[in-house]
Short mmCIF file of C-alpha atoms in Angstrom, two decimals:
data_model
loop_
_atom_site.label_atom_id
_atom_site.label_comp_id
_atom_site.label_asym_id
_atom_site.label_seq_id
_atom_site.Cartn_x
_atom_site.Cartn_y
_atom_site.Cartn_z
CA MET A 109 -54.46 12.45 5.58
CA THR A 110 -52.03 15.46 5.92
CA TYR A 111 -49.70 16.60 8.36
CA THR A 112 -48.82 20.16 9.51
CA PHE A 113 -46.83 22.10 11.82
CA HIS A 114 -48.95 24.05 13.96
CA SER A 115 -47.76 27.14 15.75
CA ASP A 116 -49.54 30.19 17.47
CA THR A 117 -48.76 32.51 14.81
CA ASP A 118 -49.51 30.90 11.65
CA PRO A 119 -51.27 27.28 11.86
CA GLU A 120 -51.33 27.05 7.97
CA HIS A 121 -47.61 26.24 7.54
CA ASP A 122 -46.80 22.65 6.70
CA LEU A 123 -43.65 20.94 6.58
CA VAL A 124 -42.82 22.27 3.15
CA CYS A 125 -43.47 25.69 4.17
CA SER A 126 -41.42 25.59 7.19
CA ILE A 127 -38.49 24.30 5.17
CA GLU A 128 -38.70 27.14 2.59
CA LYS A 129 -38.88 29.59 5.18
CA LEU A 130 -35.48 28.78 6.32
CA SER A 131 -34.33 30.72 3.14
CA ARG A 132 -35.03 34.01 4.63
CA PRO A 133 -31.68 36.43 4.63
CA VAL A 134 -30.32 37.29 7.77
CA ASP A 135 -29.11 40.68 8.90
CA LEU A 136 -26.02 41.40 7.07
CA ASP A 137 -24.77 44.57 8.61
CA LEU A 138 -22.25 43.22 11.17
CA LEU A 139 -21.58 40.22 8.86
CA ALA A 140 -20.83 42.40 5.85
CA GLN A 141 -18.50 44.76 8.02
CA PHE A 142 -16.54 41.51 9.09
CA GLN A 143 -16.17 40.33 5.62
CA ILE A 144 -15.00 43.73 4.44
CA HIS A 145 -12.15 43.57 7.12
CA GLY A 146 -11.47 40.17 6.40
CA ALA A 147 -11.39 40.78 2.50
CA LEU A 148 -8.81 43.99 3.34
CA VAL A 149 -6.52 41.68 5.44
CA ASP A 150 -6.47 39.30 2.25
CA MET A 151 -5.95 41.98 -0.37
CA TYR A 152 -3.22 43.89 1.54
CA GLY A 153 -1.52 40.49 2.29
CA LYS A 154 -1.52 39.50 -1.38
CA CYS A 155 -0.40 42.96 -2.43
CA GLY A 156 2.79 42.61 -0.39
CA GLU A 157 1.50 45.23 2.16
CA ILE A 158 1.79 43.10 5.20
CA SER A 159 2.05 46.13 7.58
CA SER A 160 -1.47 47.33 6.39
CA ALA A 161 -2.78 43.64 6.83
CA GLN A 162 -1.46 43.53 10.11
CA LYS A 163 -3.00 46.84 11.30
CA MET A 164 -6.13 45.90 9.82
CA PHE A 165 -5.96 42.43 11.34
CA ASP A 166 -5.03 44.24 14.75
CA GLU A 167 -8.11 46.42 14.65
CA MET A 168 -10.70 43.68 13.95
CA PRO A 169 -12.86 42.87 17.11
CA GLN A 170 -13.44 39.37 15.99
CA ARG A 171 -11.41 36.99 13.73
CA ASN A 172 -12.33 33.69 12.20
CA VAL A 173 -10.03 31.08 10.66
CA VAL A 174 -10.29 32.63 7.36
CA THR A 175 -8.88 35.75 8.65
CA TRP A 176 -5.93 34.14 10.20
CA ASN A 177 -5.24 32.05 7.06
CA SER A 178 -5.15 35.34 5.14
CA LEU A 179 -2.41 36.91 7.52
CA VAL A 180 -0.34 33.84 7.63
CA SER A 181 -0.44 33.80 3.77
CA GLY A 182 0.66 37.43 3.52
CA TYR A 183 3.81 36.76 5.65
CA LEU A 184 4.58 33.76 3.55
CA HIS A 185 4.10 35.89 0.37
CA VAL A 186 6.57 38.37 1.69
CA ARG A 187 9.01 35.56 2.71
CA CYS A 188 8.79 36.22 6.52
CA PRO A 189 8.09 32.15 7.19
CA GLY A 190 9.11 32.59 10.84
CA ILE A 191 6.47 35.05 11.71
CA ALA A 192 3.84 33.16 9.67
CA VAL A 193 4.74 29.93 11.65
CA ASP A 194 4.36 31.99 15.11
CA LEU A 195 1.11 33.29 13.89
CA PHE A 196 -0.18 29.84 13.45
CA LEU A 197 0.69 28.65 16.65
CA GLU A 198 -0.88 31.63 18.23
CA MET A 199 -3.97 30.94 16.51
CA LEU A 200 -4.01 27.46 17.98
CA ARG A 201 -3.30 29.06 21.39
CA VAL A 202 -6.51 31.23 21.18
CA GLY A 203 -8.48 28.12 19.94
CA ILE A 204 -9.19 28.68 16.57
CA ALA A 205 -9.26 25.21 14.69
CA PRO A 206 -7.12 24.90 11.67
CA THR A 207 -8.21 24.06 8.14
CA PRO A 208 -6.63 22.17 5.57
CA PHE A 209 -5.47 25.62 3.92
CA SER A 210 -3.88 26.39 7.59
CA VAL A 211 -2.08 23.09 7.57
CA SER A 212 -0.44 23.50 4.00
CA ALA A 213 0.45 27.05 4.61
CA VAL A 214 2.27 26.52 7.84
CA LEU A 215 4.18 23.40 6.17
CA VAL A 216 5.27 25.66 3.53
CA GLY A 217 6.61 28.19 5.96
CA CYS A 218 8.39 25.32 7.83
CA SER A 219 9.87 24.45 4.44
CA GLN A 220 11.00 27.93 3.92
CA LEU A 221 12.46 28.08 7.30
CA GLU A 222 14.38 24.91 6.54
CA ALA A 223 15.83 26.25 3.28
CA GLU A 224 16.75 29.60 5.15
CA ARG A 225 18.67 27.68 7.94
CA LEU A 226 19.95 24.57 5.93
CA GLY A 227 23.57 26.39 5.66
CA THR A 228 24.14 26.91 9.39
CA GLN A 229 21.95 24.04 11.02
CA ASP A 230 20.52 26.74 13.21
CA GLY A 231 17.03 26.23 14.20
CA LEU A 232 16.29 23.06 12.46
CA GLU A 233 15.64 21.23 15.76
CA SER A 234 12.88 23.74 16.61
CA ILE A 235 11.46 23.53 13.02
CA ALA A 236 11.12 19.69 13.62
CA TYR A 237 9.47 20.69 17.25
CA ILE A 238 7.11 22.77 15.23
CA VAL A 239 5.76 20.11 12.81
CA VAL A 240 5.29 17.66 15.93
CA THR A 241 3.49 20.52 17.70
CA LEU A 242 1.36 20.91 14.50
CA ALA A 243 0.62 17.14 14.23
CA ILE A 244 -0.86 17.06 17.97
CA ALA A 245 -2.75 20.38 17.50
CA TYR A 246 -4.15 19.56 14.36
CA SER A 247 -5.60 16.20 15.42
CA GLU A 248 -6.93 17.69 18.65
CA CYS A 249 -8.91 20.40 16.63
CA GLY A 250 -10.51 17.48 14.78
CA GLY A 251 -8.65 17.56 11.21
CA SER A 252 -9.16 15.40 8.43
CA LEU A 253 -6.95 11.98 8.20
CA GLU A 254 -5.78 13.23 4.86
CA GLU A 255 -4.27 16.28 5.88
CA PHE A 256 -2.73 14.78 9.15
CA ARG A 257 -0.86 12.30 6.84
CA LYS A 258 0.64 15.19 5.11
CA ILE A 259 1.81 16.60 8.29
CA CYS A 260 3.20 13.08 9.02
CA LEU A 261 5.16 13.15 5.86
CA SER A 262 6.88 16.39 7.13
CA VAL A 263 8.45 14.92 9.99
CA THR A 264 12.24 14.54 9.46
CA LYS A 265 13.38 13.27 12.59
CA TRP A 266 11.50 10.11 13.99
CA ASP A 267 12.52 10.16 17.60
CA GLN A 268 10.53 9.20 20.73
CA ILE A 269 8.62 12.53 20.67
CA SER A 270 7.81 12.46 16.80
CA TRP A 271 6.50 8.86 17.28
CA ASN A 272 4.34 10.06 20.36
CA ALA A 273 2.88 12.83 18.51
CA VAL A 274 1.90 10.74 15.64
CA ILE A 275 0.60 8.12 17.78
CA ALA A 276 -1.58 10.79 19.92
CA GLY A 277 -2.63 12.46 16.54
CA PHE A 278 -4.28 9.16 15.23
CA SER A 279 -5.78 8.21 18.51
CA ASN A 280 -7.32 11.97 18.89
CA LEU A 281 -8.66 11.68 15.42
CA GLY A 282 -10.21 8.21 16.28
CA TYR A 283 -8.14 6.03 13.99
CA GLY A 284 -7.02 3.53 16.45
CA GLU A 285 -5.69 0.92 13.92
CA GLU A 286 -3.40 3.41 12.65
CA SER A 287 -2.04 4.34 16.00
CA LEU A 288 -1.43 0.88 16.58
CA LYS A 289 0.57 0.38 13.30
CA CYS A 290 2.63 3.33 14.28
CA PHE A 291 3.17 2.10 17.72
CA PHE A 292 4.38 -1.32 16.12
CA GLU A 293 6.67 0.39 14.02
CA MET A 294 8.03 2.53 16.56
CA ARG A 295 8.73 -0.58 18.51
CA LEU A 296 10.40 -2.25 15.73
CA ALA A 297 12.67 0.86 15.09
CA GLY A 298 14.07 0.34 18.62
CA VAL A 299 12.66 3.72 20.29
CA ASP A 300 12.03 3.57 23.63
CA VAL A 301 8.41 4.15 24.82
CA ASP A 302 7.18 6.17 27.83
CA PHE A 303 4.23 6.94 29.85
CA PHE A 304 2.94 9.38 27.01
CA THR A 305 3.23 6.74 24.37
CA PHE A 306 1.39 4.21 26.63
CA THR A 307 -1.58 6.75 27.54
CA SER A 308 -2.04 7.40 23.73
CA ILE A 309 -1.89 3.91 22.45
CA LEU A 310 -4.37 2.73 25.19
CA LYS A 311 -6.81 5.16 24.02
CA ALA A 312 -6.41 3.90 20.63
CA VAL A 313 -6.89 0.31 21.61
CA GLY A 314 -10.14 1.60 23.62
CA ILE A 315 -11.44 3.24 20.44
CA ILE A 316 -11.46 -0.10 18.31
CA SER A 317 -11.96 -2.24 21.45
CA ALA A 318 -8.98 -4.48 20.62
CA LEU A 319 -8.99 -6.27 24.18
CA GLU A 320 -6.25 -8.69 23.24
CA GLU A 321 -3.68 -5.97 21.97
CA GLY A 322 -4.71 -3.91 25.31
CA LYS A 323 -3.91 -6.83 27.24
CA GLN A 324 -0.55 -7.18 25.56
CA VAL A 325 0.17 -3.48 26.02
CA HIS A 326 -0.76 -3.87 29.88
CA ALA A 327 1.87 -6.43 30.09
CA LEU A 328 4.51 -4.23 28.38
CA VAL A 329 3.55 -1.43 30.89
CA PHE A 330 4.57 -3.80 33.73
CA LYS A 331 7.81 -4.73 32.00
CA SER A 332 8.70 -1.15 31.12
CA GLY A 333 8.19 0.16 34.78
CA HIS A 334 5.38 2.55 34.15
CA ALA A 335 2.56 0.48 36.25
CA ALA A 336 2.47 3.30 39.00
CA ASN A 337 2.15 6.11 36.72
CA LEU A 338 -1.31 7.78 37.23
CA TYR A 339 -1.92 8.79 33.51
CA VAL A 340 -1.14 5.24 32.37
CA GLN A 341 -3.35 3.59 35.16
CA ASN A 342 -6.29 5.91 33.94
CA GLY A 343 -5.72 4.97 30.53
CA LEU A 344 -5.91 1.24 31.52
CA VAL A 345 -8.92 1.92 33.38
CA SER A 346 -10.45 3.76 30.39
CA MET A 347 -9.26 0.96 27.92
CA TYR A 348 -10.61 -1.98 29.65
CA ALA A 349 -13.98 0.02 30.41
CA ARG A 350 -14.30 0.87 26.66
CA CYS A 351 -13.65 -2.63 25.81
CA GLY A 352 -16.53 -3.78 27.86
CA ALA A 353 -14.12 -5.44 30.24
CA ILE A 354 -15.66 -3.73 33.20
CA ASP A 355 -14.12 -6.28 35.86
CA ASP A 356 -10.60 -5.91 34.50
CA SER A 357 -11.30 -2.10 34.74
CA LYS A 358 -12.44 -2.49 38.46
CA ARG A 359 -9.29 -4.59 38.96
CA VAL A 360 -6.95 -1.75 37.88
CA PHE A 361 -9.12 1.04 39.66
CA ILE A 362 -9.12 -0.74 42.85
CA SER A 363 -5.11 -1.26 42.55
CA MET A 364 -4.34 2.28 42.08
CA ASP A 365 -2.93 4.23 45.32
CA ARG A 366 -4.72 7.28 44.37
CA HIS A 367 -7.44 8.66 42.06
CA ASP A 368 -8.17 11.71 40.32
CA VAL A 369 -11.26 12.99 38.64
CA ILE A 370 -10.21 11.17 35.28
CA SER A 371 -9.90 8.04 36.96
CA TRP A 372 -13.62 8.27 38.37
CA ASN A 373 -14.83 9.29 35.04
CA ALA A 374 -13.19 6.44 33.14
CA LEU A 375 -14.93 3.77 35.18
CA LEU A 376 -18.22 5.70 35.58
CA SER A 377 -18.38 6.16 31.82
CA GLY A 378 -17.60 2.51 31.15
CA CYS A 379 -20.20 1.28 33.31
CA ALA A 380 -22.72 3.51 32.22
CA TYR A 381 -22.44 2.85 28.71
CA HIS A 382 -22.51 -0.87 29.09
CA GLY A 383 -25.48 -0.98 30.87
CA TYR A 384 -24.45 -1.05 34.57
CA GLY A 385 -26.89 1.75 35.45
CA ARG A 386 -27.54 1.11 39.26
CA GLU A 387 -23.61 0.33 39.74
CA THR A 388 -22.95 3.67 37.94
CA VAL A 389 -25.16 5.33 40.73
CA GLN A 390 -23.32 3.51 43.56
CA LEU A 391 -19.95 4.40 42.24
CA PHE A 392 -20.98 8.11 41.92
CA GLU A 393 -22.38 8.09 45.44
CA GLN A 394 -19.13 6.55 46.58
CA MET A 395 -17.18 9.32 44.76
CA ARG A 396 -19.18 12.21 46.32
CA ARG A 397 -17.67 10.93 49.67
CA THR A 398 -14.37 11.70 48.62
CA HIS A 399 -12.65 15.06 48.33
CA ILE A 400 -12.64 14.81 44.39
CA LYS A 401 -15.12 17.17 42.80
CA PRO A 402 -17.34 15.86 39.91
CA ASP A 403 -17.13 17.45 36.94
CA ASN A 404 -19.32 17.83 33.26
CA THR A 405 -18.11 14.48 32.22
CA THR A 406 -18.76 12.81 35.71
CA PHE A 407 -22.45 14.18 35.56
CA LEU A 408 -22.80 13.36 31.90
CA ALA A 409 -22.04 9.71 32.79
CA VAL A 410 -24.37 9.12 35.54
CA LEU A 411 -27.04 11.01 33.95
CA THR A 412 -26.68 8.48 30.96
CA ALA A 413 -26.76 5.64 33.38
CA CYS A 414 -29.94 6.92 35.01
CA SER A 415 -31.79 7.36 31.60
CA HIS A 416 -30.50 3.72 30.49
CA ALA A 417 -31.77 2.22 33.74
CA GLY A 418 -34.92 4.32 34.00
CA LEU A 419 -34.01 6.03 37.11
CA GLN A 420 -36.05 9.29 36.31
CA ASP A 421 -36.15 10.34 39.99
CA LYS A 422 -32.61 9.84 40.63
CA GLY A 423 -31.40 11.52 37.22
CA LEU A 424 -33.38 14.43 38.04
CA GLU A 425 -31.93 14.73 41.70
CA TYR A 426 -28.57 14.72 40.36
CA PHE A 427 -29.44 17.25 37.46
CA ASN A 428 -30.77 19.54 40.03
CA LEU A 429 -27.66 19.03 42.11
CA MET A 430 -25.32 20.02 39.31
CA ARG A 431 -27.62 23.02 38.25
CA ASN A 432 -28.09 24.28 41.95
CA ASP A 433 -24.51 23.67 43.55
CA PHE A 434 -22.57 26.98 43.06
CA PHE A 435 -19.27 25.06 43.13
CA LEU A 436 -19.84 22.58 40.26
CA GLU A 437 -19.95 23.46 36.60
CA PRO A 438 -23.09 24.51 35.16
CA PRO A 439 -25.22 22.05 32.60
CA GLN A 440 -24.11 21.89 29.18
CA MET A 441 -26.16 21.10 26.13
CA GLU A 442 -25.35 17.28 26.43
CA HIS A 443 -26.80 17.20 29.96
CA TYR A 444 -30.21 18.77 28.92
CA ALA A 445 -30.31 16.22 25.97
CA THR A 446 -29.75 13.56 28.42
CA ILE A 447 -32.30 14.62 30.87
CA VAL A 448 -34.82 14.84 27.70
CA ASP A 449 -33.79 11.37 26.83
CA LEU A 450 -34.45 10.35 30.74
CA PHE A 451 -38.01 11.63 30.08
CA GLY A 452 -38.36 10.20 26.63
CA ARG A 453 -37.43 6.65 27.61
CA ALA A 454 -40.00 6.63 30.34
CA GLY A 455 -42.63 7.80 27.80
CA ASN A 456 -43.15 11.03 29.53
CA LEU A 457 -43.03 12.99 26.22
CA HIS A 458 -45.10 16.16 27.46
CA GLU A 459 -42.57 16.44 30.34
CA ALA A 460 -39.74 16.23 27.97
CA GLU A 461 -41.46 19.13 25.84
CA ALA A 462 -42.05 21.35 28.83
CA PHE A 463 -38.37 20.68 30.15
CA ILE A 464 -37.13 21.88 26.63
CA ASN A 465 -39.47 25.02 26.84
CA SER A 466 -37.82 25.69 30.22
CA MET A 467 -34.28 25.64 29.57
CA PRO A 468 -31.85 28.61 30.31
CA ILE A 469 -30.14 28.08 27.06
CA GLU A 470 -31.53 27.93 23.26
CA PRO A 471 -31.80 24.08 22.78
CA GLY A 472 -29.64 22.54 20.46
CA LEU A 473 -29.79 19.65 17.79
CA THR A 474 -28.92 16.87 20.28
CA VAL A 475 -31.85 18.00 22.52
CA TYR A 476 -34.58 17.92 19.75
CA LYS A 477 -33.11 14.70 18.42
CA ALA A 478 -33.44 13.25 21.74
CA ILE A 479 -37.16 13.81 22.04
CA LEU A 480 -37.72 12.96 18.40
CA SER A 481 -36.32 9.65 19.08
CA ALA A 482 -38.58 8.93 21.94
CA CYS A 483 -41.49 10.18 19.74
CA GLN A 484 -40.38 7.31 17.32
CA VAL A 485 -40.47 4.75 20.19
CA HIS A 486 -44.04 5.89 21.32
CA GLY A 487 -45.41 6.89 18.17
CA ASN A 488 -46.27 10.50 19.19
CA LYS A 489 -46.81 12.58 15.99
CA GLU A 490 -47.85 15.85 17.23
CA ILE A 491 -44.72 16.44 19.42
CA ALA A 492 -42.59 14.76 16.41
CA LEU A 493 -43.69 17.35 14.03
CA ARG A 494 -43.03 20.30 16.53
CA SER A 495 -39.53 18.78 17.17
CA VAL A 496 -38.61 18.55 13.34
CA LYS A 497 -39.64 22.13 12.63
CA LYS A 498 -37.04 23.30 15.31
CA ILE A 499 -34.46 20.63 14.12
CA LEU A 500 -35.11 22.00 10.32
CA GLU A 501 -34.56 25.56 11.50
CA LEU A 502 -30.94 24.57 13.06
CA CYS A 503 -30.12 22.14 10.44
CA PRO A 504 -32.29 21.98 7.20
CA ASN A 505 -30.21 19.27 5.38
CA ASP A 506 -29.86 16.86 8.21
CA PRO A 507 -31.06 13.29 6.53
CA ALA A 508 -31.45 11.85 10.00
CA THR A 509 -34.30 14.17 10.96
CA TYR A 510 -36.20 12.95 8.03
CA VAL A 511 -35.73 9.47 8.55
CA LEU A 512 -36.67 9.66 12.15
CA LEU A 513 -39.92 11.68 11.10
CA SER A 514 -40.69 9.06 8.60
CA ASN A 515 -40.21 6.23 11.36
CA VAL A 516 -42.41 8.17 13.87
CA LEU A 517 -45.33 8.37 11.28
CA GLU A 518 -44.97 4.75 10.41
CA THR A 519 -44.92 3.56 14.05
CA GLY A 520 -48.22 5.70 14.50
CA GLY A 521 -49.76 4.11 11.25
CA TYR A 522 -49.52 7.18 9.26
CA TRP A 523 -48.38 5.50 6.14
CA ASP A 524 -49.28 8.01 3.56
CA ASP A 525 -47.65 11.03 5.57
CA ALA A 526 -44.50 8.91 5.99
CA SER A 527 -44.48 8.23 2.31
CA LYS A 528 -44.76 12.14 1.60
CA VAL A 529 -41.78 12.73 3.98
CA ARG A 530 -39.63 10.25 2.13
CA LYS A 531 -40.56 11.74 -1.07
CA LEU A 532 -39.87 15.41 0.20
CA MET A 533 -36.43 14.01 1.35
CA CYS A 534 -35.65 13.18 -2.36
CA ASP A 535 -37.10 16.16 -3.81
CA SER A 536 -34.90 18.11 -1.47
CA GLY A 537 -31.76 16.46 -2.58
CA VAL A 538 -31.13 15.19 1.01
CA ARG A 539 -29.44 11.89 1.01
CA LYS A 540 -28.82 9.61 3.97
CA THR A 541 -25.23 8.15 3.97
CA PRO A 542 -25.83 4.14 4.18
CA GLY A 543 -24.73 2.60 7.11
CA TYR A 544 -22.24 -0.05 7.27
CA SER A 545 -20.31 -2.47 9.83
CA TRP A 546 -16.77 -1.39 10.97
CA ILE A 547 -15.94 -5.15 11.17
#
């Protein structure tokens, strides 16, 4: 028995041919022009012709992180660390995520600034502030733990601002335990905590579901007089919800004098992801009666709840509300993926595939993986193969795709085909990272 990916244009292409087809070259005209400009910025910077590098940089219609890094390095090369650091901060402001090279370069710039100003002590406070800003910005851009630790080692003044930045940084990166350790060290050092500290540490507690530690932080919130702060209250609602303590989350929510969209989102998301589907819908209806306008996060929570609770009609109603209401944010890729999951969990795989084909935006990985997961549950080989072809076009080396396809074939009883997929996975050098328990 064989398996093939069927298409209207070429019905003979099978799985192996589909993968090989992905190696086609793309149109390099614009890409080559972009790379040449970037290479010129790098060359001028390394040659010390920083004005030419800046001119070439300014003329580029688009810039990526490599181009920004080249210009920053160029200014460091000609001993202009102040401009280099300012450029880095501007890069963050325009939404370019830094790389480890970016971080290393700007830390060199900060060191040069310290050396220049050490005799007069002028500007050292601003340098410390830049390092702290770098710590928060780098964590928000999803950097690596190792590079973030390197930034932390560059902090020379451990005041409340510095501790808050490091605690928030570890929380943003998803390392709740590290954030908790820093919080304990901050307390031992006798540094006062503020509402920003509590907001960050409550997020960290929620990440690792440390409910007992969360209750201790809650008690400290009352003792320190921050219980009425809206940001802290939102953090408490979210923390309890993430830990699965939905009743405690509700109690904090009800005790609040006022709510914003973050308050509602925290409670809705907690209920949705812990199986309180119908209650999530009721809360959403209650929110709609307030003056607070739901956003993308709100709809993602309620659509997820409808999907998990099997409320297909309700989920489609809310999705259409989101899509047709001019005053609401338009659906994003994750919302479309949730609707595909909604159809898939109900076993309506053909409806899910038709929905994907009618999407006004190009479907992404999450969309195709949602229908592929549904195919595994319901053993639909044909739709699974079509979905896998799309996934491999987007991400040819994704191990989860091969595993899911193999599982679909096994569920349908196609054992020989499943074995071939596993063999193809090995021959292609694709490896799945073994699962492990965080506990």
